[in-house]
Coordinates of C-alpha atoms and ligand atoms in Angstrom, one line a residue:
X137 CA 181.7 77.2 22.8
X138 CA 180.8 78.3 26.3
X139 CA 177.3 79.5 25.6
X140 CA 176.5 76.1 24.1
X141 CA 177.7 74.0 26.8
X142 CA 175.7 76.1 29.3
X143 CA 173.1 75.6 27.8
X144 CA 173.9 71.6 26.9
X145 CA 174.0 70.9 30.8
X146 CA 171.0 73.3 32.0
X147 CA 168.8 72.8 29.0
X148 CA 167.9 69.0 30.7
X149 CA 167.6 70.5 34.5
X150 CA 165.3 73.8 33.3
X151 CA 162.8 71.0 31.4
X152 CA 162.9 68.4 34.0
X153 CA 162.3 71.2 36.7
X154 CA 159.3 72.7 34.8
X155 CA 158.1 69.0 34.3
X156 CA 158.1 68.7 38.3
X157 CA 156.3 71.8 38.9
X158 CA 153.5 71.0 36.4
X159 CA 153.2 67.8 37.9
X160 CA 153.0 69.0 41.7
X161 CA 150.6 71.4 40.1
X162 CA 147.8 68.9 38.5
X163 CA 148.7 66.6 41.5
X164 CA 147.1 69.4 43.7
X165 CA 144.0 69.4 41.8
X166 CA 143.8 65.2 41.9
X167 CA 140.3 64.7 42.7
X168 CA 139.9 63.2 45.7
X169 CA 137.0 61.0 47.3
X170 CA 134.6 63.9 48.1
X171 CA 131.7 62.8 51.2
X172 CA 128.7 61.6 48.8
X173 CA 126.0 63.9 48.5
X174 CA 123.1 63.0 50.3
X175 CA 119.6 63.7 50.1
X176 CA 116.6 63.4 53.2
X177 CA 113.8 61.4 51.6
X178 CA 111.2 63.3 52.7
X179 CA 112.9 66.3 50.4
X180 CA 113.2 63.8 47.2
X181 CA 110.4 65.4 45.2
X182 CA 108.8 62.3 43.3
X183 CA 106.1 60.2 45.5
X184 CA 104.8 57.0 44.5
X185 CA 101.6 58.8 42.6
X186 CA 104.4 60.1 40.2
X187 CA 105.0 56.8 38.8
X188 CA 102.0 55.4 36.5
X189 CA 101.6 51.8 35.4
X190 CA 104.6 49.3 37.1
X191 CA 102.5 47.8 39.3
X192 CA 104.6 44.3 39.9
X193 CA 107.5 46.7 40.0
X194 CA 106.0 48.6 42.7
X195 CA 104.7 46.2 45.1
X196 CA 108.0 44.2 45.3
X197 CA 109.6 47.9 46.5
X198 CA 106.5 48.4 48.5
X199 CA 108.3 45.8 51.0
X200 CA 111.5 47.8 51.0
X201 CA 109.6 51.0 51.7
X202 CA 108.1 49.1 54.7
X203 CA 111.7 47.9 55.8
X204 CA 112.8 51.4 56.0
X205 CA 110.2 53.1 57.9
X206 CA 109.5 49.9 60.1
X207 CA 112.3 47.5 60.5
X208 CA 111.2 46.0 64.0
X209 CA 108.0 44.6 62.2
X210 CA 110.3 42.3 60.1
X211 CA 112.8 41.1 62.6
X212 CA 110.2 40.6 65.3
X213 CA 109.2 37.5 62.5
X214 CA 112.9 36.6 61.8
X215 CA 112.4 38.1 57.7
X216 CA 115.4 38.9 56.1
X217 CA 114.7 41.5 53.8
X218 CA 116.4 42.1 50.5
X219 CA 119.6 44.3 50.7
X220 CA 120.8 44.9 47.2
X221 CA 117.8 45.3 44.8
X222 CA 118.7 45.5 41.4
X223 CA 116.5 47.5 38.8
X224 CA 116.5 46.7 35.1
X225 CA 115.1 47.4 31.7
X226 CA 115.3 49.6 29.0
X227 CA 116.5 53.2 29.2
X228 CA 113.2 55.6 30.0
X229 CA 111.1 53.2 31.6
X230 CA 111.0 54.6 35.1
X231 CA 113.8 53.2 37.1
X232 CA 115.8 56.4 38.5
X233 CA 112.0 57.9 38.9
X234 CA 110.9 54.6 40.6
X235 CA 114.4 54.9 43.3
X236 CA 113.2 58.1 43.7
X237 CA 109.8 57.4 44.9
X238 CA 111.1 54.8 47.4
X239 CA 113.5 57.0 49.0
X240 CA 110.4 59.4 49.5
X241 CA 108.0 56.9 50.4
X242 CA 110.2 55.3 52.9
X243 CA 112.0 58.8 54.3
X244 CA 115.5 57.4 54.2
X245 CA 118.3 59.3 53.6
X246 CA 119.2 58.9 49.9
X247 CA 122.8 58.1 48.5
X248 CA 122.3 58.7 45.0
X249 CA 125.4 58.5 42.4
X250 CA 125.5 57.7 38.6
X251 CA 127.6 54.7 38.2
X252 CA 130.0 56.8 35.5
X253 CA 130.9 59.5 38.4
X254 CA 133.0 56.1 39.9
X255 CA 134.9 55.8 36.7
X256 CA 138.1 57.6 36.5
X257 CA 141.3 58.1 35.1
X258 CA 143.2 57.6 38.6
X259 CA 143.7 54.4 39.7
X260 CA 142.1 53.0 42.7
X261 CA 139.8 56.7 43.0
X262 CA 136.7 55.0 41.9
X263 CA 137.3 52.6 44.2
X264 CA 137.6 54.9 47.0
X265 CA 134.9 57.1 46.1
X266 CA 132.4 53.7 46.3
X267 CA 134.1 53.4 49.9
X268 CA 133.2 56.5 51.4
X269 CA 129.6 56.1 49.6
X270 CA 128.6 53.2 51.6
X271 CA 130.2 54.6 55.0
X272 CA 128.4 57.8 54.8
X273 CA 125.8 55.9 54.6
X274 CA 126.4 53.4 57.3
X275 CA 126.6 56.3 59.7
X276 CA 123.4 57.6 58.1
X277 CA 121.3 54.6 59.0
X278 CA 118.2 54.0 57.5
X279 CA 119.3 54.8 54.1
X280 CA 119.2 54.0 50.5
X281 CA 122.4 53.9 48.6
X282 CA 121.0 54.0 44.6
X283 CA 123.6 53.8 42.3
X284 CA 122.3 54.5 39.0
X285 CA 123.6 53.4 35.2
X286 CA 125.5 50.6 37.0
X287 CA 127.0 49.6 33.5
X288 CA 129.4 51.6 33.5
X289 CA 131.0 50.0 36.4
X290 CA 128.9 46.4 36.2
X291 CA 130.1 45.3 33.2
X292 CA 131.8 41.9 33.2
X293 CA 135.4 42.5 34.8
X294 CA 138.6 41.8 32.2
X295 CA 140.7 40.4 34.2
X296 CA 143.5 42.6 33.8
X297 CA 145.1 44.9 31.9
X298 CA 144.0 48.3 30.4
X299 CA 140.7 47.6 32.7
X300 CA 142.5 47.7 36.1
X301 CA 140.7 50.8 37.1
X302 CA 137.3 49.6 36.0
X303 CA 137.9 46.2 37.6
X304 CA 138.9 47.2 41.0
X305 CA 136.1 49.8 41.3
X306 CA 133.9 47.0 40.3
X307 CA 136.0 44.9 43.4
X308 CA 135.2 47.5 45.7
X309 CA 131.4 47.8 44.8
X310 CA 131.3 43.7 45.6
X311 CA 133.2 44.3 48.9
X312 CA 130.7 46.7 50.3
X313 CA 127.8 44.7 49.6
X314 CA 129.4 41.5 51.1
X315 CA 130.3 43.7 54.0
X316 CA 126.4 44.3 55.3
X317 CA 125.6 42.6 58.1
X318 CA 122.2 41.8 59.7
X319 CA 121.8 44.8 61.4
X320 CA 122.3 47.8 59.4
X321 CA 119.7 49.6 58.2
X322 CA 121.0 50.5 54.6
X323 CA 119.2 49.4 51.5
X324 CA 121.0 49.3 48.3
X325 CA 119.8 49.9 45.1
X326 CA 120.9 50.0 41.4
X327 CA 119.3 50.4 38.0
X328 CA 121.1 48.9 34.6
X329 CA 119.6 49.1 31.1
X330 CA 121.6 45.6 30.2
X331 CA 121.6 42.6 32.8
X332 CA 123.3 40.3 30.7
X333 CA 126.4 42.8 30.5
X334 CA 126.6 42.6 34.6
X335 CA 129.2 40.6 35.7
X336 CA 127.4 37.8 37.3
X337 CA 129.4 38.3 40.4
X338 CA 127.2 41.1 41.3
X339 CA 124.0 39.4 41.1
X340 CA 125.0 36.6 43.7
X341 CA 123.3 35.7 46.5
X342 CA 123.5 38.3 49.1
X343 CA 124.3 40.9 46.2
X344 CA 122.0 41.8 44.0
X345 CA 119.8 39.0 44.3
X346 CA 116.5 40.5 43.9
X347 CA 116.2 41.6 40.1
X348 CA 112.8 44.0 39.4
X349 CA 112.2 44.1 36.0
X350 CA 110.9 47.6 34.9
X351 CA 109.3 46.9 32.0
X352 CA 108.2 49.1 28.6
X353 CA 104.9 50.2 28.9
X354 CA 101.8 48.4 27.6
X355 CA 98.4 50.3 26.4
X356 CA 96.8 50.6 30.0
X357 CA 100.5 51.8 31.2
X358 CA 101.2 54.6 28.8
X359 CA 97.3 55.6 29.6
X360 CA 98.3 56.1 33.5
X361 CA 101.8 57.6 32.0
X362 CA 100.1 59.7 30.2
X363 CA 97.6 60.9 32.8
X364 CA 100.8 61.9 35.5
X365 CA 102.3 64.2 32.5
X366 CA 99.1 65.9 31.3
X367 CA 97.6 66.2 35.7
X368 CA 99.2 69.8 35.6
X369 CA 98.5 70.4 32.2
X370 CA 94.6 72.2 31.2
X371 CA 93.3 69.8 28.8
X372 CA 90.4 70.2 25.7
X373 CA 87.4 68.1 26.3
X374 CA 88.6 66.5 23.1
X375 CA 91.5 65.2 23.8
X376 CA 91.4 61.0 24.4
X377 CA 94.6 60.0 26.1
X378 CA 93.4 56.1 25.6
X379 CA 93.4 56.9 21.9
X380 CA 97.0 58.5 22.4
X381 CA 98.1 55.4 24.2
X382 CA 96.8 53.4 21.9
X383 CA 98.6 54.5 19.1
X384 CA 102.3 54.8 20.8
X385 CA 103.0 51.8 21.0
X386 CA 107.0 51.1 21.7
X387 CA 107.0 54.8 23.1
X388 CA 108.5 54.4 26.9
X389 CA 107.4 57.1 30.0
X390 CA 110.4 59.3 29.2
X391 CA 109.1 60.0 25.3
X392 CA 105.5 60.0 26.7
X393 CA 106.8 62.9 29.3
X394 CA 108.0 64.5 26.5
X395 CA 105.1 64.4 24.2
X396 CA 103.0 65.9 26.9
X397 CA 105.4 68.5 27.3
X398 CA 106.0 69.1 23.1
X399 CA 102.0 69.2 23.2
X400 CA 101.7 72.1 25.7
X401 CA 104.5 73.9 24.0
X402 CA 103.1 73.3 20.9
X403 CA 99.1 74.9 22.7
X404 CA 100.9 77.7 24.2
X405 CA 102.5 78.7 21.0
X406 CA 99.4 79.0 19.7
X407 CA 98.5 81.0 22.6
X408 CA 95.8 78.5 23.1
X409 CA 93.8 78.1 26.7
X410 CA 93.7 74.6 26.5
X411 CA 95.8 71.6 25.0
X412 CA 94.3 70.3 21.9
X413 CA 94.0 66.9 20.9
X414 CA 95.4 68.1 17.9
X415 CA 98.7 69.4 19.6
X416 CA 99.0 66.0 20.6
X417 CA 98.7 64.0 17.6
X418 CA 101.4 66.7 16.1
X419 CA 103.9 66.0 18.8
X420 CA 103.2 62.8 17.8
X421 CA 104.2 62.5 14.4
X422 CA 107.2 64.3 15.1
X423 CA 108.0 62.5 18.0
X424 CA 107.3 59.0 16.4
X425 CA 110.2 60.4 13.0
X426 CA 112.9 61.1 15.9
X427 CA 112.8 57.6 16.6
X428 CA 112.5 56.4 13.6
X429 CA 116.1 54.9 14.0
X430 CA 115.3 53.2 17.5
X431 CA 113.1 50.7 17.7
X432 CA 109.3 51.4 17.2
X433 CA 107.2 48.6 16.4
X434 CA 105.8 49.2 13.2
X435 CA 102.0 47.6 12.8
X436 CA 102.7 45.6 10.1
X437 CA 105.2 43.8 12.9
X438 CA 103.2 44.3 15.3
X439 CA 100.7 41.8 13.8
X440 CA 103.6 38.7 12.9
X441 CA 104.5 39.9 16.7
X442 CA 100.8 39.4 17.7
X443 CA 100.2 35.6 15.8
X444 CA 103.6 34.5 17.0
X445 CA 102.9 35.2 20.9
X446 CA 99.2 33.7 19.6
X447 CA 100.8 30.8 18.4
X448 CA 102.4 29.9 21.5
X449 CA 99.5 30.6 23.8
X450 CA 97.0 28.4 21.8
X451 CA 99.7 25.4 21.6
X452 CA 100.2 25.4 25.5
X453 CA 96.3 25.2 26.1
X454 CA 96.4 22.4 23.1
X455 CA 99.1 20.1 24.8
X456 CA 97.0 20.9 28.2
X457 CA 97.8 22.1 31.2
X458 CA 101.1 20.8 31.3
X459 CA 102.7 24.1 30.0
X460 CA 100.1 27.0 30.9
X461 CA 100.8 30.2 29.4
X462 CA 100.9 32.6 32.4
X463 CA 101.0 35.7 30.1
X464 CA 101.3 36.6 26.8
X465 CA 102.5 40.0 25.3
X466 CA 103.7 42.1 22.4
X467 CA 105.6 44.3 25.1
X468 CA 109.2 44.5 23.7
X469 CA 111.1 43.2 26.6
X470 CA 115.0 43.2 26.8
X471 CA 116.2 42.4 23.0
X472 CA 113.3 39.6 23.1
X473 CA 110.4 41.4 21.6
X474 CA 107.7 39.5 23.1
X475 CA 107.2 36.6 25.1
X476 CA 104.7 33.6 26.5
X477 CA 105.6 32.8 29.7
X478 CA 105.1 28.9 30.5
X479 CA 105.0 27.6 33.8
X480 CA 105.1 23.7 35.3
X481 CA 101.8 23.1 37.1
X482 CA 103.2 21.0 39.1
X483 CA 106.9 19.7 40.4
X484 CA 107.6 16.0 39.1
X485 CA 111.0 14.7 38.5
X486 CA 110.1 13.0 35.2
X487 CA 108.9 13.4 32.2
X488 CA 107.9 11.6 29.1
X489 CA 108.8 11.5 25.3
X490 CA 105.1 12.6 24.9
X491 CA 105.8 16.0 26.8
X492 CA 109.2 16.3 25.1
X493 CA 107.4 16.4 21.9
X494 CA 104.6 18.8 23.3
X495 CA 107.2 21.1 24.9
X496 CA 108.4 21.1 21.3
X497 CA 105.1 22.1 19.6
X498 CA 104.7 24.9 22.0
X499 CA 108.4 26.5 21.3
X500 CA 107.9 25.7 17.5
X501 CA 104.2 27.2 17.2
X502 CA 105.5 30.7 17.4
X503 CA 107.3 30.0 14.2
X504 CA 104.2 27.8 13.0
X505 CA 101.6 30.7 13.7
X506 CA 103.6 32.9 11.1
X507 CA 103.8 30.4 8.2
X508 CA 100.0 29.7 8.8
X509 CA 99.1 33.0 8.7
X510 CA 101.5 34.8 6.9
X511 CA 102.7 32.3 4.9
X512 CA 106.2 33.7 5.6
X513 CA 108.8 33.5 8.7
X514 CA 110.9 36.0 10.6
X515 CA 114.0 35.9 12.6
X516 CA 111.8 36.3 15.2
X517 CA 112.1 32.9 16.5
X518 CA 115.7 32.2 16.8
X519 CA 115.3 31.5 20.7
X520 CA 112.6 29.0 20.0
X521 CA 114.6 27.0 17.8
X522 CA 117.4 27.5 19.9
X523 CA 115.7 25.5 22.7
X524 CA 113.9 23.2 20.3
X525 CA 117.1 21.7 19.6
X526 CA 118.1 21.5 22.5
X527 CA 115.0 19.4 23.8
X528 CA 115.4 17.3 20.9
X529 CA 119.1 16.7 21.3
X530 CA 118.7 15.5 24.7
X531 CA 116.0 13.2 24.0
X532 CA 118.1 11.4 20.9
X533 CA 121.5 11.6 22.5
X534 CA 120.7 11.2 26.2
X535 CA 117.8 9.9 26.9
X536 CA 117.7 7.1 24.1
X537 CA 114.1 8.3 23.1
X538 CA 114.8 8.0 19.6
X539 CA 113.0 5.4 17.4
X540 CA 116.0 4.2 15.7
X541 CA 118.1 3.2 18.8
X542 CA 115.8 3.2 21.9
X543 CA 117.5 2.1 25.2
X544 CA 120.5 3.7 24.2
X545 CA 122.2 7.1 24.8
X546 CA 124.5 8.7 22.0
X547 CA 126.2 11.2 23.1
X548 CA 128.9 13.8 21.3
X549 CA 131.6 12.5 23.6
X550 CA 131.3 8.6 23.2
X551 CA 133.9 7.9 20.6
X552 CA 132.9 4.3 20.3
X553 CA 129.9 5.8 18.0
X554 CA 130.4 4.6 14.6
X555 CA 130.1 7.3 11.4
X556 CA 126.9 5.8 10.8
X557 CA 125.2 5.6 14.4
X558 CA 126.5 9.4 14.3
X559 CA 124.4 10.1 10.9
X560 CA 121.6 8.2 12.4
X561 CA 121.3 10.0 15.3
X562 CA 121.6 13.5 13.5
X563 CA 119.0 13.0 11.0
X564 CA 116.9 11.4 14.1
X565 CA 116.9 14.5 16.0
X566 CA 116.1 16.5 12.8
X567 CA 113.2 14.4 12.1
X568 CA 111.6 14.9 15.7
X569 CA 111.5 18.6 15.4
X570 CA 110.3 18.3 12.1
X571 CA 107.4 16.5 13.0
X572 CA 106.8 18.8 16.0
X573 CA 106.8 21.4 13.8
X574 CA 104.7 19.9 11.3
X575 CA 102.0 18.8 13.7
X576 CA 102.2 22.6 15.5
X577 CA 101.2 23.9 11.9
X578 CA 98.3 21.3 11.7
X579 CA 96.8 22.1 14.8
X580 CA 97.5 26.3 14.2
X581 CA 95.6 25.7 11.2
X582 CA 92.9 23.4 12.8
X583 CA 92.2 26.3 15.3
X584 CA 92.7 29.4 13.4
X585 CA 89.6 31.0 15.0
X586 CA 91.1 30.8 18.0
X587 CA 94.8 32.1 16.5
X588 CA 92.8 34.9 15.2
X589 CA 91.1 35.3 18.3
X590 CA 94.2 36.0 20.7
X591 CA 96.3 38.0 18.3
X592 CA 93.5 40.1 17.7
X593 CA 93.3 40.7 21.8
X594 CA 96.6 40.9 21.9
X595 CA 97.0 43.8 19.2
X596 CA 94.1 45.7 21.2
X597 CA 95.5 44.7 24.5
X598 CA 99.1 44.0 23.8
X599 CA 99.5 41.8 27.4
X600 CA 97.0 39.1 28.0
X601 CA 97.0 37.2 31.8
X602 CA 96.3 33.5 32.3
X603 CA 92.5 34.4 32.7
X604 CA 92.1 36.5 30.0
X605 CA 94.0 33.7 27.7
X606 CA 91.6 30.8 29.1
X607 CA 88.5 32.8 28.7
X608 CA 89.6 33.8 25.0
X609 CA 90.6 29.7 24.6
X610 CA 87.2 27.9 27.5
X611 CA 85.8 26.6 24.4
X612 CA 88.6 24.1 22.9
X613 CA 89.5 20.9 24.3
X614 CA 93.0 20.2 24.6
X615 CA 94.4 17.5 22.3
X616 CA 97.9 16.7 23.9
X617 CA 99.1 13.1 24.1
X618 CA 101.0 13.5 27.3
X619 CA 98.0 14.1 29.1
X620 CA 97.5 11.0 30.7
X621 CA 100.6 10.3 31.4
X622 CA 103.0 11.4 33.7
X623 CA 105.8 13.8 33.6
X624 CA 108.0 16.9 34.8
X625 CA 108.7 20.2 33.4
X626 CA 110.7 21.2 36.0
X627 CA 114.1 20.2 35.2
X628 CA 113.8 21.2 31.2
X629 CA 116.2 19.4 29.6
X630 CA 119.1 22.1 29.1
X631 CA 122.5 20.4 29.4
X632 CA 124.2 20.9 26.0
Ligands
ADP144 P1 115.2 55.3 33.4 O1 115.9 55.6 34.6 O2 114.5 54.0 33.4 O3 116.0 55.4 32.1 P2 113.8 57.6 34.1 O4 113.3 57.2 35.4 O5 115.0 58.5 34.1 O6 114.0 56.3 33.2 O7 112.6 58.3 33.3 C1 112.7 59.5 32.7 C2 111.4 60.3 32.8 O8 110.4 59.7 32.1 C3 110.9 60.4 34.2 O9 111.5 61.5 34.9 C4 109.4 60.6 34.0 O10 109.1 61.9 33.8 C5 109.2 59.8 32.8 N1 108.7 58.4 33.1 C6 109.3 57.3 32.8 N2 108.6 56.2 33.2 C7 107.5 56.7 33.9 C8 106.4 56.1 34.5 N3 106.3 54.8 34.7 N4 105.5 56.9 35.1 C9 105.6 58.3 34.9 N5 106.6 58.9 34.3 C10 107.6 58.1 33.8
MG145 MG1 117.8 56.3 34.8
ZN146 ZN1 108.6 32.7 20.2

């Protein structure tokens, strides 16, 4: 029929048509790259009083603060200042409120974007919109560009693929901060909750080469956090914010800035003049059962926490100075939840089987510390043993330090090792961390006043410095075997 063929030949024009128009239509409301907004410092309304505790974290800015306002000073002295400064840590620590601060200390005009407003569905936009970031702010000079939650562009790139988007926004981000030359005056900055999701590209020299870690709060931190939240807030004499502190441990500034503020709602509910001690240890409870699910140290694990950083501080002070414990805390820190810092003393380029085997004691005595006290062991030491092994691997297969075949290296890829040299050398390396870890229990045990003695700081404390650890520790007497001989820490054997 007529009628049918009509519509058999216009039917396909009519829908294409409408498909056109509705295309031209969205096309029209494409986003495009809009200017960045941008803020004067001296209007960003957080000052460097705002921010309690952080003290490392605020003296390295402190430099960048003093670039801004004063960059003659450092080029009269040929300093090259750092350009891309990277903030990390876990979420609610104080990071966007630290940026903040420096854009107001330093009175620089402030680029500030979230990371996620670059991701987009059009290809190449996110790109483009990190373009016309960093030229406003070239023509903006001095300024800080902050780009914050830079995972959701930092992560590793894919290579291809769905990721195209994500990977060429990440592309342009790397561009731009290769493209800074000597002169300009533009600082940039970035805060990520995961630096071992970054793409390593981005923390290159030149990039994002000076890392500030912004770390949880200890005790005397969430005091100071707790005395910026309650400085507006009319307080009852009874109220003991070191007590507060003391019992929120694993609580970061953000949940402390809100227990303030759940206290004074809680007061003025009441109708209440003051805020009560008592509206804080309510917010409290509640606050603490929100987060049950996230991780809040409980106490019982805060004391296996507290003997296991112990453990490691006492065994660097036994084997001597070779491995000084710079710090020792039950601060969670990244997914490691604590840690003991141990520094070389000194730069040598050798070391001895001696020092292997104390290097070993002072990895294992984390581990050791828990089965002395506890007379039970956690996961808690995976990355111990992780480097135990590998210490003791390269002294058996590389460094021929083994008893059974001195003078001779056995390593994974010489084919010419017979089954039996192969055995040999396995249940070799096995039996030198055993006896490390043996001998770290003996000594733990020898010196369990002294154990006692540091977790006990520690779970009052919760971060101990090198003083604090060698008063706690003046009266023992090292008993390390390596002392008297010579040795390096510096290159630690990691090559496997
Ligand atoms: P992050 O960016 O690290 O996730 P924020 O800077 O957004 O954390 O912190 C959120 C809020 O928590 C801040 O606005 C502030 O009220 C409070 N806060 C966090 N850390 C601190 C701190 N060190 N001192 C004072 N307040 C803090
Ligand atoms: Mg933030
Ligand atoms: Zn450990």
């Amino acid at each position: 029929m007529d009628l049918e063929n009509t519509l058999l030949t216009w039917l396909p024009i009519i829908f294409f048509g409408v498909v056109i128009v509705l295309l031209l239509y969205t096309l029209r409301f494409m986003p495009r790259a809009k200017p960045a907004p941008v803020v004067k410092g001296s209007q960003v309304e957080v000052s460097w009083t705002d921010v309690a505790g952080l003290d490392e974290a605020k003296e390295e800015l402190q430099e960048v603060v003093d670039f801004l306002r004063d960059r003659k000073r450092f080029e009269r002295l040929g300093a090259r200042v750092p350009r891309g400064i990277l903030l990390h840590g876990p979420p609610g620590t104080g990071k966007t409120l630290i940026a903040k601060a420096v854009a107001s200390a330093s009175g620089a005009n402030f680029y500030s974007q979230s990371a996620s407003s670059f991701v987009e569905m059009f290809a190449g936009l996110g790109a483009a919109r990190i373009r016309k970031l960093f030229e406003e702010a070239r023509k903006h000079e001095p300024a800080i560009v902050f780009i914050d939650e830079l995972d959701a562009v930092g992560t590793a790139r894919s290579g291809g693929g769905f990721h195209r988007e994500h990977d060429q926004t990440l592309n342009q981000l790397l561009v731009e901060l290769d493209g800074f030359n000597a002169r300009d005056e533009v600082v940039v900055m970035a805060a990520s909750n995961r630096l071992q999701d970054l793409d390593p590209a981005l923390l290159r020299p030149g990039r994002f080469d000076r890392q500030v870690h912004v770390s949880a709060p200890d005790v005397s931190g969430r005091e100071a956090i707790l005395g910026v939240h309650t400085r507006d807030k009319p307080l009852a004499a009874d109220v003991d914010l070191g007590q507060i502190a003391r019992q929120t441990a694993g609580l970061t500034g953000a949940d402390l800035a809100n227990l303030c503020n759940e206290a004074a709602i809680l007061a003025g509910r009441n109708e209440a003049q003051y805020v009560r001690q008592a509206d804080f240890d309510a917010s409290m409870e509640r606050i603490v059962a929100g987060l049950q699910q996230r991780r809040v140290v409980s106490e019982k694990e805060k004391r296996i926490l507290a003997y296991h950083e112990a453990g490691h501080a006492v065994m660097s002070h036994l084997v001597g100075d070779l491995f000084p414990a710079q710090k020792a805390t039950i601060v969670s820190r990244g997914d490691a939840l604590g840690y003991t810092l141990n520094m070389p003393t000194e730069d040598r380029y050798m070391h001895t089987r001696e020092e292997f085997v104390d290097l070993m004691m002072v990895f294992l005595a984390g581990r050791a510390a828990e089965e002395v006290v506890f007379g039970r062991i956690t996961n808690g030491a995976a990355n111990d043993l992780e480097r135990v092994t590998q210490i003791a691997r390269a002294m058996v297969f590389e460094y021929g330090m083994s008893k059974v075949a001195p003078s001779r290296t056995m390593r994974a890829d010489n084919y010419a090792l017979s089954e039996e040299t192969k055995r040999l050398r396995d249940s070799e390396q096995a039996r030198l961390t055993d006896q490390a870890y043996d001998e770290a229990q003996r000594l733990l045990s020898k010196h369990r006043a002294a154990l006692d003695r540091v977790a006990e700081a520690l779970l009052e404390k919760e971060t101990l410095d090198r003083a604090e650890l060698e008063a706690l520790l003046a009266d023992i007497k090292p008993e390390s075997r390596s002392s008297e001989t010579i040795g390096t820490v510096r290159a630690l054997p990691m090559r496997d």
